[in-house]
Amino acid sequence: MTQQAVAVPPNEPEVRSRAFDLPRMYELMLLIRRFEESLYRKYREGKIGGYLHRYDGQEALVAGVVPLLEPGDLVLSTYRDHAHALAVGTPPGEIMAELMGRATGCAGGKGGSMHLIDPSRGFLGGDGIVGGPVPVSVGVGFALKYRAEQRICVCYFGDGAMNQGGVHEALNMAGLYSLPILFILENNGYAMGTAVHRSTAQPDMLLKARAHGVDARRVDGMDPIAVLEQAETALEEIRRTGAPIFMEMTCYRFVGHGVADNAQQQQFYRSTEEIEEWKSRDPVEALKNHLLGSGDLDTERIEAMERTIADQITAAIEFAESSPAPLPDTLYEHVFAKG
Amino acid sequence: MALMRYSEALRMAMAEEMERDPDVFICGEEVGQYQGTFRVTEGLMERFGPMRVVDTPISEIGIAGLATGAAMAGLRPIAEFMTWSFALSAMDQIINHAAKITYMSSGRITCPAVFRGPAGTGNQLSAQHSQSLESWYAHTPGLKVVLPYTPADAKGLLKTAIRDDSPVIFMEHAGLYANRGEVPEDPDFTVPFGEAVIRKPGTDVTIIGYSLMVRKCLTAAEALESEGISCEVIDLRTLTPLDMETILSSVARTHRVVVTQEEWRNVGIAAEIAARLADEAFDELDAPILRVGGADVPMPYARELERAAIPNEDHIIEAVRQVTR
């Protein structure tokens, strides 16, 4: 393993999740996992073009945070953005349609996998540029502060982004202006094929955030309960203080960086043993086992969830495949804003 | 009407729009406490407070991100770059983010941000501070590109830029800031995008320019009058949208064209206009279309070399003589 052991601070029981509970978190994580699997199948069938970046293994980072947000809160993410769209509630059919380049997609077929977007549900989009959403989040956070609405911007980015200059400009400004932003570093250990220790002489990401005057904490992203609890605490703090918090969520992506980064390619930078070791900590399985043990879920309910999700995905595929492609005469539409 | 400097007209536009719309704010280096590097934002922090006139660190990516994100979240930011040369650091935010988000989202989200600041060559500022880069932005779909020449246009076009729902690249020539002119005080005065203006009517040749080049075009036109050559001078005002109609109707009268630009001659807006004229008005032309532009070199420091690198009145006069020969 390339990552450090994680010390999770004690829980604060008074802020334990109310509306959103662990069984629902599990269901969302399962949906994310199954949906990514179905996208991969559709990619292999040639129904999806471009790049395809899957979230397998990182589900808790989204499922333990986004459902806790309130109306008016805003989310920005990277190109690994399918989970974020699902979590804000974008209908799976509209996501599938976007990936298939259909007019009914959540970006009208002009964005694709890396640019899912759903402003009506608070999702300001995925971003194809490493580190790209972080400077944008400063503006979003500034707008929320400007309007004094006690809203929060949640900005996701990866460990590779921590070596981008713009990210440090943005962290500095977020700290300087005290903006209500929850920065979530999805530290899956690799920027594409480059391990963290091969890209920086200072792998302590918290130190990098603290250098900009931003409160920074680490949470084990493979532990869904820890993610949920820590996110809840952080969101409550940001809502109360208006100041940014940087959360490093250590995790692992079970699949390649993108589809082209197949098992053979991955051998150049990580071993099968390492992947298997991390998979033994699969957060979806971990939460399932926890809920089975606690009695909050039984196998029947889990099977029912699987069936519901399978039906949702089947319906999403049918919706996407029966949707029209954007009309050729829409090519020049939306280069500029209307009006 | 009031006589004021170009820089004061810009300030008036921003102050009026900030009064009109509480979502308008300014951010940039030295825009507040320091009163603006070129005094364009002088007094605005005192008047509107530090939340609406935001001093930033020297972080161009951060400034562009601040404007882009705030615009995506519904505000109307005016981001000032201390010079457009420094905005080069921010290209990813401007080109990959601000310019594209409307299209990538099929219009589900917009980015009504204004990026403004001084541009242009001169004053022996040498290679990294003395340059014109407007064609970079005009080349990019999704950006409107505005370069006012007169103080009145500075005000009217900036107000239009602030009210526009698309990102606007607003380039102010540093050599124009001290220029005085009559400016309408009416807070409803705006100048629409995509409408070039004929600064001087003429019959023999059309000279096209924008920003500070308009002054050089007018000086050249005056000199050429004494040689019996009547020049029509068009001020484009905006490169995107580009008013080809005004150009085409002028060329239909004069049949001869010189297109000028301060930026490097190679692959610039003048080449684009020349190409469009070749496409759309070939039969109207009685002479080759000539371009006047900057020498294709990084700006040299030495006064004599700098003079040779920046297009001037003599270059325009020579080009006009060639097309009217």
XYZ file of C-alpha atoms in Angstrom:
664
model
C 0.000 0.000 0.000
C 1.216 3.478 -0.804
C -1.012 5.353 1.583
C -0.714 6.082 5.250
C -2.907 4.586 7.925
C -5.819 6.819 8.746
C -6.664 8.109 12.189
C -10.341 8.923 12.273
C -11.351 11.463 14.906
C -14.172 10.466 17.271
C -17.751 10.932 16.186
C -19.946 13.784 17.258
C -23.206 12.009 18.026
C -25.326 15.165 18.056
C -24.758 15.686 14.346
C -25.424 12.088 13.312
C -27.329 11.755 10.084
C -31.068 12.048 10.356
C -32.793 12.271 6.974
C -30.070 10.322 5.252
C -29.255 6.970 6.761
C -26.784 4.189 6.090
C -29.125 1.868 4.186
C -29.846 4.690 1.741
C -26.156 5.447 1.494
C -25.583 1.796 0.658
C -28.265 1.854 -2.011
C -26.658 4.917 -3.632
C -23.212 3.305 -3.536
C -24.644 0.182 -5.121
C -26.339 2.247 -7.818
C -23.046 4.028 -8.562
C -21.176 0.694 -8.787
C -23.752 -1.018 -10.986
C -24.163 2.039 -13.155
C -20.419 2.268 -13.816
C -20.401 -1.426 -14.706
C -23.220 -0.887 -17.169
C -21.419 2.123 -18.696
C -18.363 -0.047 -19.247
C -20.489 -2.641 -21.050
C -22.023 0.039 -23.235
C -18.574 1.439 -23.945
C -17.401 -1.995 -25.058
C -20.457 -2.253 -27.282
C -19.386 0.970 -28.956
C -22.443 2.857 -27.755
C -20.353 5.312 -25.702
C -17.471 7.313 -27.185
C -14.642 9.428 -25.856
C -13.096 8.697 -22.509
C -14.747 6.808 -19.666
C -13.512 7.317 -16.113
C -15.147 5.020 -13.554
C -15.647 5.623 -9.846
C -15.466 1.967 -8.716
C -13.951 1.867 -5.227
C -14.501 5.566 -4.500
C -18.293 5.446 -4.054
C -18.297 6.485 -0.406
C -16.690 9.826 -1.231
C -19.813 10.892 -3.064
C -22.504 8.840 -1.356
C -21.369 10.017 2.076
C -21.354 13.702 1.171
C -23.662 14.819 -1.625
C -26.933 13.499 -0.137
C -26.243 15.604 2.964
C -26.379 18.822 0.966
C -29.264 21.225 1.108
C -31.093 22.993 -1.706
C -28.903 25.814 -2.968
C -25.637 24.040 -2.185
C -23.491 23.531 -5.290
C -21.222 20.696 -6.408
C -18.253 20.741 -8.791
C -16.344 17.653 -9.786
C -13.684 16.239 -12.057
C -14.082 14.216 -15.238
C -14.734 11.185 -13.012
C -18.200 12.578 -12.496
C -20.892 9.945 -13.084
C -21.288 9.292 -9.360
C -21.732 12.979 -8.583
C -24.529 13.322 -11.108
C -26.288 10.225 -9.761
C -25.939 11.520 -6.210
C -27.516 14.918 -6.893
C -30.438 13.022 -8.397
C -29.908 13.428 -12.112
C -32.066 10.695 -13.665
C -29.838 7.787 -14.754
C -31.512 7.884 -18.164
C -30.277 11.440 -18.725
C -26.751 10.457 -17.709
C -26.811 7.376 -19.943
C -28.212 9.500 -22.774
C -25.437 12.055 -22.325
C -22.790 9.351 -22.508
C -24.434 8.004 -25.635
C -24.461 11.519 -27.127
C -28.227 11.869 -27.234
C -30.224 15.102 -27.301
C -31.972 14.014 -24.100
C -28.705 13.857 -22.165
C -28.205 16.020 -19.113
C -25.920 18.275 -21.176
C -27.939 17.945 -24.372
C -25.353 15.610 -25.857
C -22.710 18.331 -26.114
C -20.794 17.517 -22.946
C -20.274 13.770 -22.756
C -18.861 11.680 -19.934
C -16.550 14.363 -18.522
C -19.070 17.196 -18.600
C -22.204 15.886 -16.951
C -24.088 18.832 -15.501
C -27.383 19.490 -13.743
C -27.600 23.047 -12.379
C -31.250 22.624 -11.383
C -30.089 20.018 -8.871
C -27.011 21.959 -7.786
C -24.474 20.143 -9.944
C -22.315 22.676 -11.799
C -20.585 19.988 -13.734
C -17.667 17.702 -14.237
C -14.460 19.215 -15.541
C -12.052 17.699 -18.016
C -8.991 19.577 -16.803
C -6.989 18.285 -13.835
C -7.335 20.940 -11.132
C -9.773 22.914 -13.290
C -12.778 22.944 -10.945
C -10.797 24.262 -7.968
C -10.349 27.872 -9.184
C -13.977 27.764 -10.349
C -15.036 26.726 -6.850
C -13.505 29.932 -5.473
C -15.903 31.897 -7.641
C -18.846 29.711 -6.686
C -17.943 29.968 -3.010
C -17.522 33.717 -3.389
C -20.989 34.014 -4.940
C -22.508 32.059 -2.047
C -20.773 34.282 0.483
C -21.699 37.408 -1.522
C -25.351 36.470 -1.268
C -25.000 35.540 2.399
C -27.228 32.513 1.974
C -25.317 30.067 4.198
C -24.897 27.756 1.217
C -21.894 25.555 0.579
C -19.862 24.690 -2.495
C -18.445 21.178 -2.522
C -15.499 20.815 -4.883
C -14.017 17.432 -5.774
C -10.568 16.953 -7.291
C -7.859 14.325 -7.334
C -4.353 13.901 -5.978
C -2.930 14.841 -9.376
C -4.567 18.246 -9.033
C -2.482 18.960 -5.940
C 0.467 19.593 -8.250
C -1.389 22.144 -10.376
C -0.565 25.782 -9.682
C -4.147 26.954 -10.037
C -5.229 24.699 -7.193
C -2.833 26.437 -4.852
C -3.919 29.876 -6.034
C -7.491 28.796 -5.341
C -6.794 27.308 -1.907
C -4.948 30.483 -0.966
C -7.867 32.645 -2.051
C -10.442 30.412 -0.354
C -8.478 30.725 2.864
C -7.863 34.450 2.398
C -11.505 35.302 1.746
C -12.865 32.607 4.067
C -15.204 31.047 1.521
C -17.786 28.349 2.314
C -16.187 25.548 0.323
C -15.742 21.890 1.212
C -12.712 20.789 -0.780
C -12.701 17.045 -1.220
C -9.430 15.573 -2.341
C -10.152 12.175 -3.861
C -6.731 10.736 -3.112
C -6.785 7.411 -4.894
C -3.006 7.267 -4.846
C -2.434 7.769 -8.536
C -2.615 10.637 -10.979
C -3.360 8.453 -13.981
C -0.305 6.162 -13.689
C 1.878 8.337 -11.471
C 1.881 7.425 -7.792
C 1.699 10.293 -5.317
C 5.243 9.705 -4.086
C 6.488 9.941 -7.669
C 4.899 13.343 -8.200
C 5.712 15.263 -5.038
C 8.401 15.352 -2.384
C 5.731 16.435 0.094
C 2.966 13.820 0.057
C 1.290 15.282 3.142
C -1.711 16.835 1.439
C -3.063 18.313 4.662
C 0.119 20.313 5.048
C -0.351 21.724 1.577
C -3.867 22.893 2.399
C -2.888 24.242 5.809
C -0.121 26.231 4.128
C -2.947 28.287 2.629
C -4.730 28.821 5.906
C -7.365 26.208 5.197
C -8.484 23.765 7.900
C -7.532 20.293 6.706
C -8.502 16.774 7.795
C -8.041 13.262 6.531
C -10.676 10.577 6.405
C -10.503 6.970 5.272
C -12.538 7.000 2.087
C -12.823 3.219 2.159
C -14.822 3.495 5.378
C -18.297 4.728 4.358
C -19.450 5.391 7.918
C -16.384 7.511 8.637
C -16.922 9.477 5.439
C -20.551 10.145 6.261
C -19.837 11.217 9.799
C -16.850 13.362 8.932
C -18.676 14.992 6.045
C -21.642 15.774 8.240
C -19.386 17.404 10.811
C -17.519 19.394 8.183
C -20.646 20.602 6.416
C -22.167 21.681 9.710
C -18.987 23.588 10.557
C -18.817 25.334 7.207
C -22.474 26.308 7.446
C -21.826 27.739 10.896
C -18.471 29.461 10.277
C -18.513 30.115 6.539
C -14.858 29.041 6.383
C -13.457 26.413 4.020
C -12.486 22.888 5.008
C -10.169 20.644 3.051
C -10.856 16.924 3.420
C -8.424 14.423 2.053
C -10.319 11.210 1.463
C -7.911 8.370 0.955
C -9.281 5.787 -1.442
C -8.448 3.557 -4.359
C -9.845 3.182 -7.821
C -10.434 -0.474 -8.552
C -10.290 0.003 -12.320
C -7.927 1.845 -14.627
C -7.714 5.608 -14.927
C -9.833 5.384 -18.056
C -10.927 2.556 -20.294
C -7.614 2.573 -22.172
C -5.808 2.002 -18.872
C -6.578 -1.701 -18.922
C -5.213 -4.462 -16.685
C -2.144 -4.882 -18.854
C -1.417 -1.160 -18.884
C -1.877 -0.906 -15.115
C 0.930 -3.399 -14.573
C 3.321 -0.559 -15.439
C 2.420 1.301 -12.268
C 0.618 -0.950 -9.801
C 0.590 -4.635 -8.970
C -2.294 -7.082 -9.041
C -1.541 -7.805 -5.384
C -1.972 -4.162 -4.473
C -5.272 -3.917 -6.346
C -6.544 -7.104 -4.685
C -5.487 -5.861 -1.275
C -7.502 -2.693 -1.723
C -10.439 -4.595 -3.168
C -10.570 -6.587 0.048
C -11.609 -3.276 1.610
C -14.343 -2.647 -1.000
C -16.486 0.094 0.589
C -19.697 -1.224 -0.970
C -19.080 -4.656 0.522
C -17.906 -3.132 3.799
C -21.087 -1.153 4.252
C -23.224 -4.121 3.234
C -21.547 -6.322 5.810
C -21.908 -3.653 8.437
C -25.619 -3.251 7.748
C -26.200 -7.006 7.651
C -24.399 -7.269 10.980
C -26.321 -4.423 12.572
C -29.606 -5.784 11.304
C -30.419 -2.581 9.398
C -30.527 -4.598 6.194
C -31.158 -8.238 5.391
C -30.313 -10.211 2.269
C -33.858 -9.938 0.973
C -33.774 -6.164 1.071
C -30.382 -6.120 -0.562
C -31.627 -8.390 -3.326
C -34.592 -6.096 -3.778
C -32.212 -3.140 -4.065
C -30.194 -4.989 -6.689
C -33.358 -5.702 -8.663
C -34.547 -2.109 -8.435
C -31.180 -0.813 -9.565
C -30.999 -3.329 -12.413
C -34.438 -2.168 -13.553
C -33.388 1.485 -13.288
C -30.334 0.824 -15.421
C -32.298 -1.167 -17.978
C -34.776 1.693 -18.213
C -31.923 4.205 -18.493
C -30.387 2.273 -21.367
C -33.740 1.966 -23.122
C -34.348 5.676 -22.679
C -30.920 6.575 -24.031
C -30.966 4.146 -26.939
C -34.407 5.263 -28.040
C -33.516 8.948 -27.765
C -32.609 10.963 -30.852
C -29.153 12.323 -31.597
C -28.930 16.114 -31.456
C -30.105 17.595 -34.749
C -27.308 18.798 -37.053
C -28.753 22.306 -37.057
C -28.088 22.581 -33.328
C -24.335 22.561 -33.983
C -24.026 26.323 -33.577
C -26.543 26.602 -30.749
C -25.256 27.644 -27.321
C -21.847 28.931 -28.433
C -23.125 32.079 -26.774
C -25.812 32.530 -24.164
C -29.231 33.346 -25.523
C -30.715 36.804 -24.900
C -22.409 64.831 -22.420
C -19.297 65.369 -20.388
C -15.669 65.641 -21.409
C -13.717 62.882 -19.735
C -10.829 60.501 -20.101
C -11.185 56.999 -21.516
C -10.237 55.617 -18.081
C -12.912 57.771 -16.412
C -15.508 56.596 -18.908
C -14.683 52.999 -18.017
C -15.033 53.813 -14.328
C -18.352 55.525 -14.969
C -19.632 52.447 -16.796
C -18.692 50.157 -13.914
C -20.084 52.469 -11.243
C -23.381 52.856 -13.098
C -23.741 49.129 -13.614
C -22.879 48.438 -9.977
C -25.594 50.891 -8.946
C -28.016 49.293 -11.348
C -27.332 45.639 -10.518
C -26.223 44.398 -7.079
C -24.806 41.248 -8.722
C -22.027 43.226 -10.428
C -18.673 43.219 -8.660
C -15.030 43.885 -9.521
C -12.018 41.754 -8.691
C -8.360 41.973 -9.567
C -4.916 43.030 -8.504
C -4.700 46.508 -6.935
C -8.251 47.415 -7.953
C -9.309 48.532 -4.463
C -7.048 50.007 -1.860
C -4.383 50.956 -4.423
C -7.116 52.610 -6.587
C -6.209 50.657 -9.729
C -2.872 50.413 -11.493
C -4.157 52.811 -14.178
C -6.655 54.461 -11.797
C -9.571 52.908 -13.709
C -11.229 51.674 -10.507
C -10.288 54.738 -8.435
C -12.699 55.407 -5.584
C -14.862 52.375 -6.266
C -13.837 50.399 -3.175
C -14.686 53.365 -0.963
C -18.006 53.700 -2.723
C -19.066 50.049 -2.972
C -17.096 48.347 -0.228
C -14.555 45.528 -0.216
C -17.108 42.797 -1.024
C -17.849 44.433 -4.388
C -14.361 45.676 -5.192
C -12.171 42.756 -4.301
C -8.397 43.030 -4.093
C -6.800 39.746 -5.096
C -3.393 38.198 -4.739
C -1.224 38.090 -7.867
C -2.951 34.904 -8.956
C -4.310 35.177 -12.468
C -5.662 31.618 -12.536
C -7.406 32.366 -9.263
C -8.786 35.670 -10.545
C -10.142 34.057 -13.700
C -11.556 31.188 -11.654
C -13.147 33.620 -9.239
C -14.862 35.385 -12.123
C -15.822 32.212 -13.973
C -17.253 30.433 -10.940
C -19.073 33.500 -9.646
C -20.607 34.017 -13.082
C -21.659 30.349 -13.266
C -23.320 30.852 -9.877
C -25.253 33.858 -11.129
C -23.172 36.962 -10.367
C -21.792 39.406 -12.946
C -18.079 39.685 -12.215
C -15.714 42.168 -13.819
C -12.247 40.688 -13.513
C -9.410 43.112 -14.128
C -6.070 41.838 -15.339
C -3.287 44.269 -14.555
C -2.355 43.771 -18.194
C -3.565 41.278 -20.751
C -0.026 39.937 -20.886
C -0.511 38.584 -17.364
C -3.763 36.884 -18.340
C -1.720 34.307 -20.228
C -1.410 32.359 -16.963
C -5.201 32.208 -16.825
C -5.796 30.836 -20.308
C -7.151 27.486 -19.099
C -9.808 29.170 -16.987
C -10.745 31.595 -19.773
C -10.605 29.268 -22.782
C -11.391 25.865 -21.310
C -13.877 27.020 -18.702
C -15.493 30.436 -19.212
C -15.686 30.211 -22.996
C -17.016 26.653 -23.141
C -19.367 26.089 -20.226
C -22.434 27.440 -22.036
C -21.861 25.173 -25.016
C -20.785 22.110 -23.021
C -23.993 22.362 -21.015
C -26.251 23.106 -24.001
C -27.089 26.441 -22.399
C -28.073 25.014 -19.022
C -25.517 27.296 -17.441
C -24.003 30.586 -18.570
C -20.922 32.610 -17.688
C -21.685 36.338 -17.762
C -18.167 37.434 -16.822
C -16.204 40.401 -18.138
C -12.432 40.046 -18.322
C -10.903 43.473 -18.818
C -7.648 45.336 -18.588
C -4.989 47.232 -20.497
C -3.559 45.784 -23.695
C -1.309 46.895 -26.473
C 2.260 47.778 -27.301
C 4.592 50.657 -26.640
C 6.486 52.601 -23.964
C 9.573 50.375 -24.256
C 7.918 47.770 -22.058
C 9.617 45.030 -24.094
C 8.641 41.495 -24.898
C 6.554 40.288 -21.944
C 4.559 43.471 -21.285
C 4.158 44.994 -24.719
C 1.981 42.942 -27.034
C -1.504 42.591 -28.472
C -3.197 39.217 -28.246
C -6.802 39.854 -29.253
C -6.811 37.324 -32.072
C -6.133 34.521 -29.590
C -9.513 35.244 -28.057
C -11.285 36.075 -31.316
C -10.144 32.648 -32.522
C -11.980 30.949 -29.649
C -15.715 30.246 -29.962
C -17.752 31.415 -26.989
C -15.920 34.656 -26.244
C -16.954 38.136 -27.306
C -13.978 40.370 -27.998
C -14.269 44.126 -27.540
C -11.660 46.869 -28.133
C -13.027 50.388 -27.735
C -11.299 53.394 -29.285
C -13.189 56.441 -27.982
C -14.102 57.301 -24.381
C -17.810 57.140 -25.302
C -17.357 53.652 -26.713
C -15.327 52.678 -23.677
C -18.342 53.461 -21.521
C -21.067 52.170 -23.814
C -19.323 48.954 -24.768
C -18.300 48.133 -21.201
C -21.901 48.535 -20.044
C -23.016 46.196 -22.817
C -20.277 43.766 -21.808
C -21.416 43.731 -18.186
C -25.044 43.121 -19.207
C -24.122 40.402 -21.714
C -24.784 36.812 -20.649
C -21.661 35.478 -22.391
C -18.054 35.946 -21.307
C -16.524 39.110 -22.759
C -12.857 39.865 -23.406
C -12.586 43.632 -23.011
C -9.235 45.089 -24.055
C -8.386 48.683 -23.240
C -5.349 50.116 -24.953
C -3.061 51.568 -22.287
C -2.188 54.304 -24.776
C -5.824 55.442 -24.803
C -6.478 55.766 -21.054
C -5.589 59.483 -20.990
C -7.564 60.294 -24.156
C -10.386 62.756 -23.638
C -13.720 62.780 -25.394
C -17.385 63.581 -24.984
C -19.193 60.827 -23.099
C -22.967 60.569 -22.606
C -23.835 60.768 -18.912
C -27.122 58.971 -19.462
C -26.977 55.740 -17.421
C -29.052 54.025 -20.122
C -26.424 54.776 -22.782
C -24.937 51.591 -24.197
C -23.164 50.680 -27.437
C -24.249 47.410 -29.048
C -21.769 44.680 -29.981
C -21.230 43.803 -33.630
C -21.700 47.323 -35.003
C -18.605 48.829 -36.546
C -18.608 52.586 -37.044
C -17.263 54.683 -39.901
C -14.959 57.195 -38.233
C -14.286 59.021 -41.475
C -16.166 58.595 -44.737
C -14.193 58.337 -47.947
C -14.451 57.062 -51.508
C -11.133 55.622 -52.696
C -10.016 53.096 -50.140
C -11.340 51.451 -46.967
C -8.955 51.379 -43.992
C -10.044 49.042 -41.206
C -8.767 49.248 -37.642
C -9.741 49.077 -34.008
C -8.528 50.344 -30.670
C -5.449 52.585 -30.872
C -4.935 51.695 -34.532
C -7.993 53.820 -35.387
C -6.050 56.939 -34.407
C -3.199 55.925 -36.708
C -5.672 55.137 -39.495
C -7.247 58.589 -39.113
C -3.878 60.342 -39.096
C -2.865 58.416 -42.197
C -6.181 59.208 -43.882
C -5.689 62.901 -43.215
C -2.212 62.853 -44.712
C -3.482 60.967 -47.744
C -6.213 63.545 -48.368
C -3.478 65.987 -49.358
C -2.356 63.477 -51.987
C -5.914 63.376 -53.271
C -6.706 59.932 -51.847
C -10.027 59.791 -50.019
C -9.979 57.162 -47.279
C -12.877 55.666 -45.394
C -11.855 54.606 -41.885
C -13.804 51.860 -40.151
C -13.498 51.257 -36.409
C -14.512 47.641 -35.805
C -15.099 48.132 -32.040
C -15.772 44.395 -31.580
C -13.880 41.524 -33.245
C -16.486 39.016 -32.041
C -19.125 39.602 -33.215
C -17.521 40.974 -36.366
C -19.550 43.447 -38.412
C -18.801 42.200 -41.929
C -21.822 44.087 -43.256
C -20.278 47.513 -42.670
C -16.988 46.297 -44.162
C -18.637 44.796 -47.223
C -20.770 47.829 -47.958
C -17.744 50.103 -47.644
C -15.671 47.907 -49.932
C -18.528 47.876 -52.425
C -17.998 51.653 -52.654
C -14.200 51.913 -52.475
C -13.079 48.584 -54.027
C -9.771 48.831 -52.174
C -8.931 47.703 -48.656
C -6.158 48.000 -46.099
C -6.727 46.073 -42.856
C -4.686 47.127 -39.847
C -3.940 45.556 -36.495
C -1.410 46.277 -33.782
C -0.807 42.610 -33.003
C 1.611 40.376 -34.874
C 0.748 40.301 -38.539
C 0.924 36.528 -38.804
C -2.437 34.710 -38.365
C -4.248 37.760 -37.039
C -7.725 39.234 -37.356
C -6.639 41.198 -40.444
C -5.893 37.928 -42.214
C -9.352 36.690 -41.276
C -11.010 39.816 -42.647
C -8.924 39.613 -45.811
C -9.954 35.995 -46.275
C -13.622 36.797 -45.779
C -13.392 39.643 -48.288
C -11.789 37.261 -50.757
C -14.697 34.865 -50.152
C -17.519 37.356 -50.148
C -16.404 40.378 -52.152
C -13.843 39.105 -54.637
C -15.583 40.742 -57.575
C -15.650 44.102 -55.809
C -11.909 44.267 -55.367
C -9.740 46.348 -57.707
C -6.520 45.683 -55.802
C -5.024 43.067 -53.514
C -6.081 43.355 -49.863
C -3.145 44.606 -47.859
C -2.520 44.035 -44.168
C -0.654 46.325 -41.817
C 0.404 44.717 -38.561
C 3.161 44.367 -36.021
C 6.496 42.806 -36.892
C 6.475 39.086 -36.105
C 9.044 39.368 -33.332
C 8.885 39.486 -29.526
C 8.777 43.214 -28.747
C 12.343 44.556 -28.537
C 13.315 47.070 -25.866
C 15.550 49.515 -27.761
C 13.542 52.530 -28.876
C 14.654 52.272 -32.513
C 13.820 48.587 -32.769
C 10.507 49.016 -30.972
C 9.538 51.756 -33.412
C 10.206 49.375 -36.262
C 8.104 46.634 -34.667
C 4.919 48.619 -33.994
C 2.721 49.460 -36.984
C 2.427 53.200 -37.524
C 0.874 55.851 -39.767
C 3.633 55.539 -42.345
C 3.005 51.835 -42.762
C -0.666 52.562 -43.380
C 0.071 55.388 -45.807
C 2.439 53.157 -47.744
C -0.133 50.380 -47.918
C -2.839 52.763 -49.128
C -0.537 54.119 -51.806
C 0.119 50.594 -52.959
C -3.546 49.648 -53.297
C -4.441 52.925 -55.024
C -1.466 52.988 -57.370
